[in-house]
Amino acid sequence: MSVTTVDDRARYRANPSVLTALKNPRMLTREVLAGLVVGLALIPEAIAFSVIAGVDPKVGLFSSFIMAVSIAFLGGRPAMVTAATGAVALVIAPVAPMYGLDYFIATVILAGIFQVILGVVGVAKLMRFIPRSVMVGFVNALAIFVFSSQFPQLIDVPWLVYPLVALGILVMIVMPKITKIVPAPLVSVVIVTGVVLTFAITVPTVGDQGELPRSLPELFIPNVPLTWETFTIIAPFALGVAVVGLLESLLTAKLVDEITDTHSRKSREAWAQGVSNVLSGIFGGMGGCAVIGQTMINVKASGARTRISTFCAGLFLFLLVVVFGDFVGTIPMAALVAVMIMVAIGAFDWHSIRPSTLKRMPKSETFVMVATVVLVLITHNLAVGVVGGVLVASVLFVRRVAHFVTVSRSVSGSVARYVVDGELFFASSNDLTTLFSYSDDPSRVVIDLSGSHVWDASTVAALDAIETKYQALGKTVEIVGMNESSQRMRGRLTGGFE
């Protein structure tokens, strides 16, 4: 049973809290304006992800609104933004064209249920096994992803788009040097939009991306038979959504922890993501997870730190598309592209590719980081990249540790003494049997394991094989120096491999 101490509660207490922000007009203004910027940035992506998933744009918009608002209350990571995402859209994309919208929504709801179960059983604790090199690769891949996702808005467009994007970037570079009270991305969007409207410039706008909804989301109970056949159809897709969504959300939460120097409740975040997906499905949404780009706008570019900003992002998204849809439709895509480009530049870990860093960093760490980035870019799937990166890191770690085992031999009279140093597990113990001079040793052999530890059945089997070889030659073997844990392991397993 886990016990939460006073120090644990203090460690996970939100700082600053919502109450603190409500009492501080300057901080409250920053949180609200940050939410407005994020709400604006969510609109084109939600529409784009709806297209990827093969559903109406309003499905992605409603999903983003519902998930952002619900996670603001339920989530374990303040200031992190949850909405419709490309990773989830790619996983669930085959469902709607093959089986229809009802099965699509049922898949979203089941994915949320899976996430709640995974969150309750503590899957978030597995985050501790993700190395820093994989985290750096994850961040760099996301930055490249965010940057490259802007290309469609920069190709085959009127030439005036390019100076407008440059203007937006310039404003975001200069604005923080003047004041940080108002988020620079918001000022950039307002100025670029003002220029376009004032001079009647014809460029692609948010309205060109798809029709915006005009009404509140309604309850949507999927009309699917509650049978085992239905479950077998949607379960694989739902599990994929659950795993990808949790992985991206928990990695984003860890990233925000580092940026804000605070702690988050990962298990709470995991089941809260599930509840948000269930709510999204019930109201006809496509589901999603934490969105790294908008979260970076919220936390890094705008300086938000509380749940207020996340709630406002969802609230403003709803107001912007339902109440002020006509105005939002006039916002040039160039303004939002500029924001996303600056987010990508700010999110990339430039320190990781500096020549001085590469010289100091072990080559294996750099290889793991690059492998993670490459896998993400090839598969367009963050989960595949991260899992692949962890596997590569694990293999390299096992290979490195396996070479730390040494065996030294000394002979005194009729006794041969072997001293084994290092961790004994499958990678190191497989060669252990080859390090002994069976025929040349005298009649008595002592194997000293005081400088090592037996970790698995492979090692016990190797020790048994060594004893068997010596016994076949009529020689006696004595294994000494084993610690208590190793003795228990060998006592339980020895002799069980014949």
PDB file of C-alpha atoms in Angstrom, residues 178-343:
ATOM      1  CA  ILE A 178       9.147  45.260 -24.928  1.00  0.00           C
ATOM      2  CA  THR A 179       6.691  43.586 -22.550  1.00  0.00           C
ATOM      3  CA  LYS A 180       5.693  40.108 -21.420  1.00  0.00           C
ATOM      4  CA  ILE A 181       2.296  41.093 -20.008  1.00  0.00           C
ATOM      5  CA  VAL A 182       0.542  40.206 -23.262  1.00  0.00           C
ATOM      6  CA  PRO A 183       1.624  36.918 -24.941  1.00  0.00           C
ATOM      7  CA  ALA A 184       3.709  37.627 -28.031  1.00  0.00           C
ATOM      8  CA  PRO A 185       1.842  35.040 -30.169  1.00  0.00           C
ATOM      9  CA  LEU A 186      -1.468  36.858 -29.530  1.00  0.00           C
ATOM     10  CA  VAL A 187       0.011  40.214 -30.532  1.00  0.00           C
ATOM     11  CA  SER A 188       1.472  38.580 -33.644  1.00  0.00           C
ATOM     12  CA  VAL A 189      -1.899  37.112 -34.697  1.00  0.00           C
ATOM     13  CA  VAL A 190      -3.679  40.435 -34.121  1.00  0.00           C
ATOM     14  CA  ILE A 191      -1.108  42.470 -36.076  1.00  0.00           C
ATOM     15  CA  VAL A 192      -0.917  40.095 -39.059  1.00  0.00           C
ATOM     16  CA  THR A 193      -4.722  39.821 -39.192  1.00  0.00           C
ATOM     17  CA  GLY A 194      -4.998  43.616 -38.968  1.00  0.00           C
ATOM     18  CA  VAL A 195      -2.607  44.077 -41.887  1.00  0.00           C
ATOM     19  CA  VAL A 196      -4.526  41.584 -44.033  1.00  0.00           C
ATOM     20  CA  LEU A 197      -7.925  43.162 -43.286  1.00  0.00           C
ATOM     21  CA  THR A 198      -6.678  46.750 -43.615  1.00  0.00           C
ATOM     22  CA  PHE A 199      -5.067  46.253 -47.010  1.00  0.00           C
ATOM     23  CA  ALA A 200      -7.645  43.685 -48.218  1.00  0.00           C
ATOM     24  CA  ILE A 201      -4.925  41.129 -48.940  1.00  0.00           C
ATOM     25  CA  THR A 202      -6.152  37.866 -50.438  1.00  0.00           C
ATOM     26  CA  VAL A 203      -4.428  34.963 -48.692  1.00  0.00           C
ATOM     27  CA  PRO A 204      -5.633  31.614 -47.269  1.00  0.00           C
ATOM     28  CA  THR A 205      -7.624  32.023 -44.059  1.00  0.00           C
ATOM     29  CA  VAL A 206      -8.906  29.812 -41.246  1.00  0.00           C
ATOM     30  CA  GLY A 207     -12.316  29.819 -42.940  1.00  0.00           C
ATOM     31  CA  ASP A 208     -10.788  28.139 -45.983  1.00  0.00           C
ATOM     32  CA  GLN A 209      -9.807  25.102 -43.890  1.00  0.00           C
ATOM     33  CA  GLY A 210     -13.373  23.896 -43.354  1.00  0.00           C
ATOM     34  CA  GLU A 211     -16.834  24.890 -42.179  1.00  0.00           C
ATOM     35  CA  LEU A 212     -17.027  25.956 -38.535  1.00  0.00           C
ATOM     36  CA  PRO A 213     -19.901  24.613 -36.366  1.00  0.00           C
ATOM     37  CA  ARG A 214     -22.736  26.949 -35.406  1.00  0.00           C
ATOM     38  CA  SER A 215     -24.248  25.063 -32.471  1.00  0.00           C
ATOM     39  CA  LEU A 216     -23.441  23.280 -29.210  1.00  0.00           C
ATOM     40  CA  PRO A 217     -22.235  19.676 -29.328  1.00  0.00           C
ATOM     41  CA  GLU A 218     -25.018  17.163 -28.697  1.00  0.00           C
ATOM     42  CA  LEU A 219     -25.050  13.789 -26.978  1.00  0.00           C
ATOM     43  CA  PHE A 220     -24.103  11.056 -29.418  1.00  0.00           C
ATOM     44  CA  ILE A 221     -24.830   7.476 -28.377  1.00  0.00           C
ATOM     45  CA  PRO A 222     -23.272   5.252 -31.054  1.00  0.00           C
ATOM     46  CA  ASN A 223     -25.771   2.909 -32.668  1.00  0.00           C
ATOM     47  CA  VAL A 224     -23.679  -0.275 -32.656  1.00  0.00           C
ATOM     48  CA  PRO A 225     -24.635  -3.782 -31.497  1.00  0.00           C
ATOM     49  CA  LEU A 226     -23.192  -4.599 -28.080  1.00  0.00           C
ATOM     50  CA  THR A 227     -21.702  -7.896 -29.194  1.00  0.00           C
ATOM     51  CA  TRP A 228     -18.344  -9.634 -29.098  1.00  0.00           C
ATOM     52  CA  GLU A 229     -18.046  -9.101 -32.856  1.00  0.00           C
ATOM     53  CA  THR A 230     -18.304  -5.332 -32.404  1.00  0.00           C
ATOM     54  CA  PHE A 231     -15.658  -5.483 -29.682  1.00  0.00           C
ATOM     55  CA  THR A 232     -13.245  -7.435 -31.888  1.00  0.00           C
ATOM     56  CA  ILE A 233     -13.683  -4.850 -34.650  1.00  0.00           C
ATOM     57  CA  ILE A 234     -13.049  -1.727 -32.587  1.00  0.00           C
ATOM     58  CA  ALA A 235     -10.793  -3.041 -29.777  1.00  0.00           C
ATOM     59  CA  PRO A 236      -7.511  -3.103 -31.776  1.00  0.00           C
ATOM     60  CA  PHE A 237      -8.030   0.493 -32.916  1.00  0.00           C
ATOM     61  CA  ALA A 238      -9.158   1.568 -29.437  1.00  0.00           C
ATOM     62  CA  LEU A 239      -6.116  -0.002 -27.793  1.00  0.00           C
ATOM     63  CA  GLY A 240      -3.850   1.711 -30.325  1.00  0.00           C
ATOM     64  CA  VAL A 241      -5.469   5.072 -29.569  1.00  0.00           C
ATOM     65  CA  ALA A 242      -5.183   4.439 -25.814  1.00  0.00           C
ATOM     66  CA  VAL A 243      -1.487   3.552 -25.915  1.00  0.00           C
ATOM     67  CA  VAL A 244      -0.461   6.294 -28.356  1.00  0.00           C
ATOM     68  CA  GLY A 245      -2.526   8.891 -26.486  1.00  0.00           C
ATOM     69  CA  LEU A 246      -1.141   7.952 -23.078  1.00  0.00           C
ATOM     70  CA  LEU A 247       2.437   7.822 -24.285  1.00  0.00           C
ATOM     71  CA  GLU A 248       2.262  11.226 -25.964  1.00  0.00           C
ATOM     72  CA  SER A 249       0.409  12.754 -22.999  1.00  0.00           C
ATOM     73  CA  LEU A 250       2.773  11.414 -20.331  1.00  0.00           C
ATOM     74  CA  LEU A 251       5.868  12.417 -22.291  1.00  0.00           C
ATOM     75  CA  THR A 252       4.433  15.897 -22.787  1.00  0.00           C
ATOM     76  CA  ALA A 253       3.654  16.088 -19.057  1.00  0.00           C
ATOM     77  CA  LYS A 254       7.246  15.139 -18.275  1.00  0.00           C
ATOM     78  CA  LEU A 255       8.487  17.819 -20.667  1.00  0.00           C
ATOM     79  CA  VAL A 256       6.294  20.474 -19.005  1.00  0.00           C
ATOM     80  CA  ASP A 257       7.576  19.315 -15.605  1.00  0.00           C
ATOM     81  CA  GLU A 258      11.111  20.115 -16.749  1.00  0.00           C
ATOM     82  CA  ILE A 259      10.193  23.473 -18.285  1.00  0.00           C
ATOM     83  CA  THR A 260       8.266  24.676 -15.216  1.00  0.00           C
ATOM     84  CA  ASP A 261      10.460  22.917 -12.614  1.00  0.00           C
ATOM     85  CA  THR A 262       7.351  21.406 -11.009  1.00  0.00           C
ATOM     86  CA  HIS A 263       5.914  17.908 -10.596  1.00  0.00           C
ATOM     87  CA  SER A 264       2.760  16.368 -12.018  1.00  0.00           C
ATOM     88  CA  ARG A 265       0.601  13.416 -11.037  1.00  0.00           C
ATOM     89  CA  LYS A 266       1.183  11.051 -13.934  1.00  0.00           C
ATOM     90  CA  SER A 267      -1.314   8.370 -12.835  1.00  0.00           C
ATOM     91  CA  ARG A 268      -4.042  10.987 -12.417  1.00  0.00           C
ATOM     92  CA  GLU A 269      -3.171  12.392 -15.835  1.00  0.00           C
ATOM     93  CA  ALA A 270      -3.455   8.918 -17.363  1.00  0.00           C
ATOM     94  CA  TRP A 271      -6.988   8.144 -16.144  1.00  0.00           C
ATOM     95  CA  ALA A 272      -8.060  11.763 -16.700  1.00  0.00           C
ATOM     96  CA  GLN A 273      -7.075  11.424 -20.367  1.00  0.00           C
ATOM     97  CA  GLY A 274      -9.347   8.383 -20.484  1.00  0.00           C
ATOM     98  CA  VAL A 275     -12.299  10.223 -18.951  1.00  0.00           C
ATOM     99  CA  SER A 276     -11.779  13.105 -21.391  1.00  0.00           C
ATOM    100  CA  ASN A 277     -11.815  10.709 -24.334  1.00  0.00           C
ATOM    101  CA  VAL A 278     -15.013   9.077 -23.078  1.00  0.00           C
ATOM    102  CA  LEU A 279     -16.658  12.510 -22.734  1.00  0.00           C
ATOM    103  CA  SER A 280     -15.380  13.474 -26.184  1.00  0.00           C
ATOM    104  CA  GLY A 281     -16.926  10.346 -27.702  1.00  0.00           C
ATOM    105  CA  ILE A 282     -20.244  10.798 -25.891  1.00  0.00           C
ATOM    106  CA  PHE A 283     -20.544  14.280 -27.427  1.00  0.00           C
ATOM    107  CA  GLY A 284     -19.517  13.126 -30.895  1.00  0.00           C
ATOM    108  CA  GLY A 285     -15.823  14.019 -30.727  1.00  0.00           C
ATOM    109  CA  MET A 286     -12.887  12.162 -32.274  1.00  0.00           C
ATOM    110  CA  GLY A 287     -10.787  11.863 -29.109  1.00  0.00           C
ATOM    111  CA  GLY A 288      -7.203  12.940 -28.646  1.00  0.00           C
ATOM    112  CA  CYS A 289      -4.412  13.481 -26.145  1.00  0.00           C
ATOM    113  CA  ALA A 290      -1.961  16.160 -25.011  1.00  0.00           C
ATOM    114  CA  VAL A 291      -0.894  18.420 -27.892  1.00  0.00           C
ATOM    115  CA  ILE A 292       2.770  19.363 -27.693  1.00  0.00           C
ATOM    116  CA  GLY A 293       2.608  22.377 -30.009  1.00  0.00           C
ATOM    117  CA  GLN A 294      -0.248  24.147 -28.230  1.00  0.00           C
ATOM    118  CA  THR A 295       1.148  23.145 -24.838  1.00  0.00           C
ATOM    119  CA  MET A 296       4.444  24.825 -25.751  1.00  0.00           C
ATOM    120  CA  ILE A 297       2.544  27.925 -26.868  1.00  0.00           C
ATOM    121  CA  ASN A 298       0.751  27.912 -23.517  1.00  0.00           C
ATOM    122  CA  VAL A 299       3.699  27.172 -21.227  1.00  0.00           C
ATOM    123  CA  LYS A 300       6.784  28.414 -23.027  1.00  0.00           C
ATOM    124  CA  ALA A 301       5.640  31.175 -25.378  1.00  0.00           C
ATOM    125  CA  SER A 302       2.846  32.617 -23.217  1.00  0.00           C
ATOM    126  CA  GLY A 303       4.159  31.760 -19.729  1.00  0.00           C
ATOM    127  CA  ALA A 304       0.971  30.091 -18.442  1.00  0.00           C
ATOM    128  CA  ARG A 305       1.262  27.885 -15.347  1.00  0.00           C
ATOM    129  CA  THR A 306      -2.233  27.006 -14.091  1.00  0.00           C
ATOM    130  CA  ARG A 307      -5.383  25.119 -15.088  1.00  0.00           C
ATOM    131  CA  ILE A 308      -7.040  28.450 -15.886  1.00  0.00           C
ATOM    132  CA  SER A 309      -5.154  28.709 -19.181  1.00  0.00           C
ATOM    133  CA  THR A 310      -6.205  25.202 -20.261  1.00  0.00           C
ATOM    134  CA  PHE A 311      -9.840  25.860 -19.339  1.00  0.00           C
ATOM    135  CA  CYS A 312      -9.772  29.193 -21.181  1.00  0.00           C
ATOM    136  CA  ALA A 313      -8.238  27.505 -24.241  1.00  0.00           C
ATOM    137  CA  GLY A 314     -11.248  25.191 -24.471  1.00  0.00           C
ATOM    138  CA  LEU A 315     -13.726  27.943 -23.641  1.00  0.00           C
ATOM    139  CA  PHE A 316     -12.269  30.394 -26.171  1.00  0.00           C
ATOM    140  CA  LEU A 317     -12.108  27.666 -28.803  1.00  0.00           C
ATOM    141  CA  PHE A 318     -15.834  27.116 -28.382  1.00  0.00           C
ATOM    142  CA  LEU A 319     -16.666  30.849 -28.385  1.00  0.00           C
ATOM    143  CA  LEU A 320     -14.411  31.532 -31.343  1.00  0.00           C
ATOM    144  CA  VAL A 321     -15.879  28.862 -33.614  1.00  0.00           C
ATOM    145  CA  VAL A 322     -19.548  29.066 -32.524  1.00  0.00           C
ATOM    146  CA  VAL A 323     -20.056  32.736 -31.587  1.00  0.00           C
ATOM    147  CA  PHE A 324     -17.285  34.540 -33.493  1.00  0.00           C
ATOM    148  CA  GLY A 325     -16.922  32.074 -36.330  1.00  0.00           C
ATOM    149  CA  ASP A 326     -17.250  34.734 -39.022  1.00  0.00           C
ATOM    150  CA  PHE A 327     -14.400  36.790 -37.563  1.00  0.00           C
ATOM    151  CA  VAL A 328     -12.175  33.772 -36.859  1.00  0.00           C
ATOM    152  CA  GLY A 329     -12.677  32.674 -40.448  1.00  0.00           C
ATOM    153  CA  THR A 330     -10.904  35.876 -41.586  1.00  0.00           C
ATOM    154  CA  ILE A 331      -7.701  35.162 -39.618  1.00  0.00           C
ATOM    155  CA  PRO A 332      -4.949  34.461 -42.153  1.00  0.00           C
ATOM    156  CA  MET A 333      -3.271  31.080 -41.874  1.00  0.00           C
ATOM    157  CA  ALA A 334       0.045  32.933 -42.192  1.00  0.00           C
ATOM    158  CA  ALA A 335      -0.468  34.297 -38.663  1.00  0.00           C
ATOM    159  CA  LEU A 336      -0.913  30.831 -37.169  1.00  0.00           C
ATOM    160  CA  VAL A 337       1.909  29.378 -39.274  1.00  0.00           C
ATOM    161  CA  ALA A 338       4.255  32.017 -37.823  1.00  0.00           C
ATOM    162  CA  VAL A 339       3.218  31.015 -34.292  1.00  0.00           C
ATOM    163  CA  MET A 340       3.791  27.319 -34.960  1.00  0.00           C
ATOM    164  CA  ILE A 341       7.199  27.944 -36.563  1.00  0.00           C
ATOM    165  CA  MET A 342       8.346  29.831 -33.471  1.00  0.00           C
ATOM    166  CA  VAL A 343       6.980  27.029 -31.283  1.00  0.00           C
TER     167      VAL A 343
END
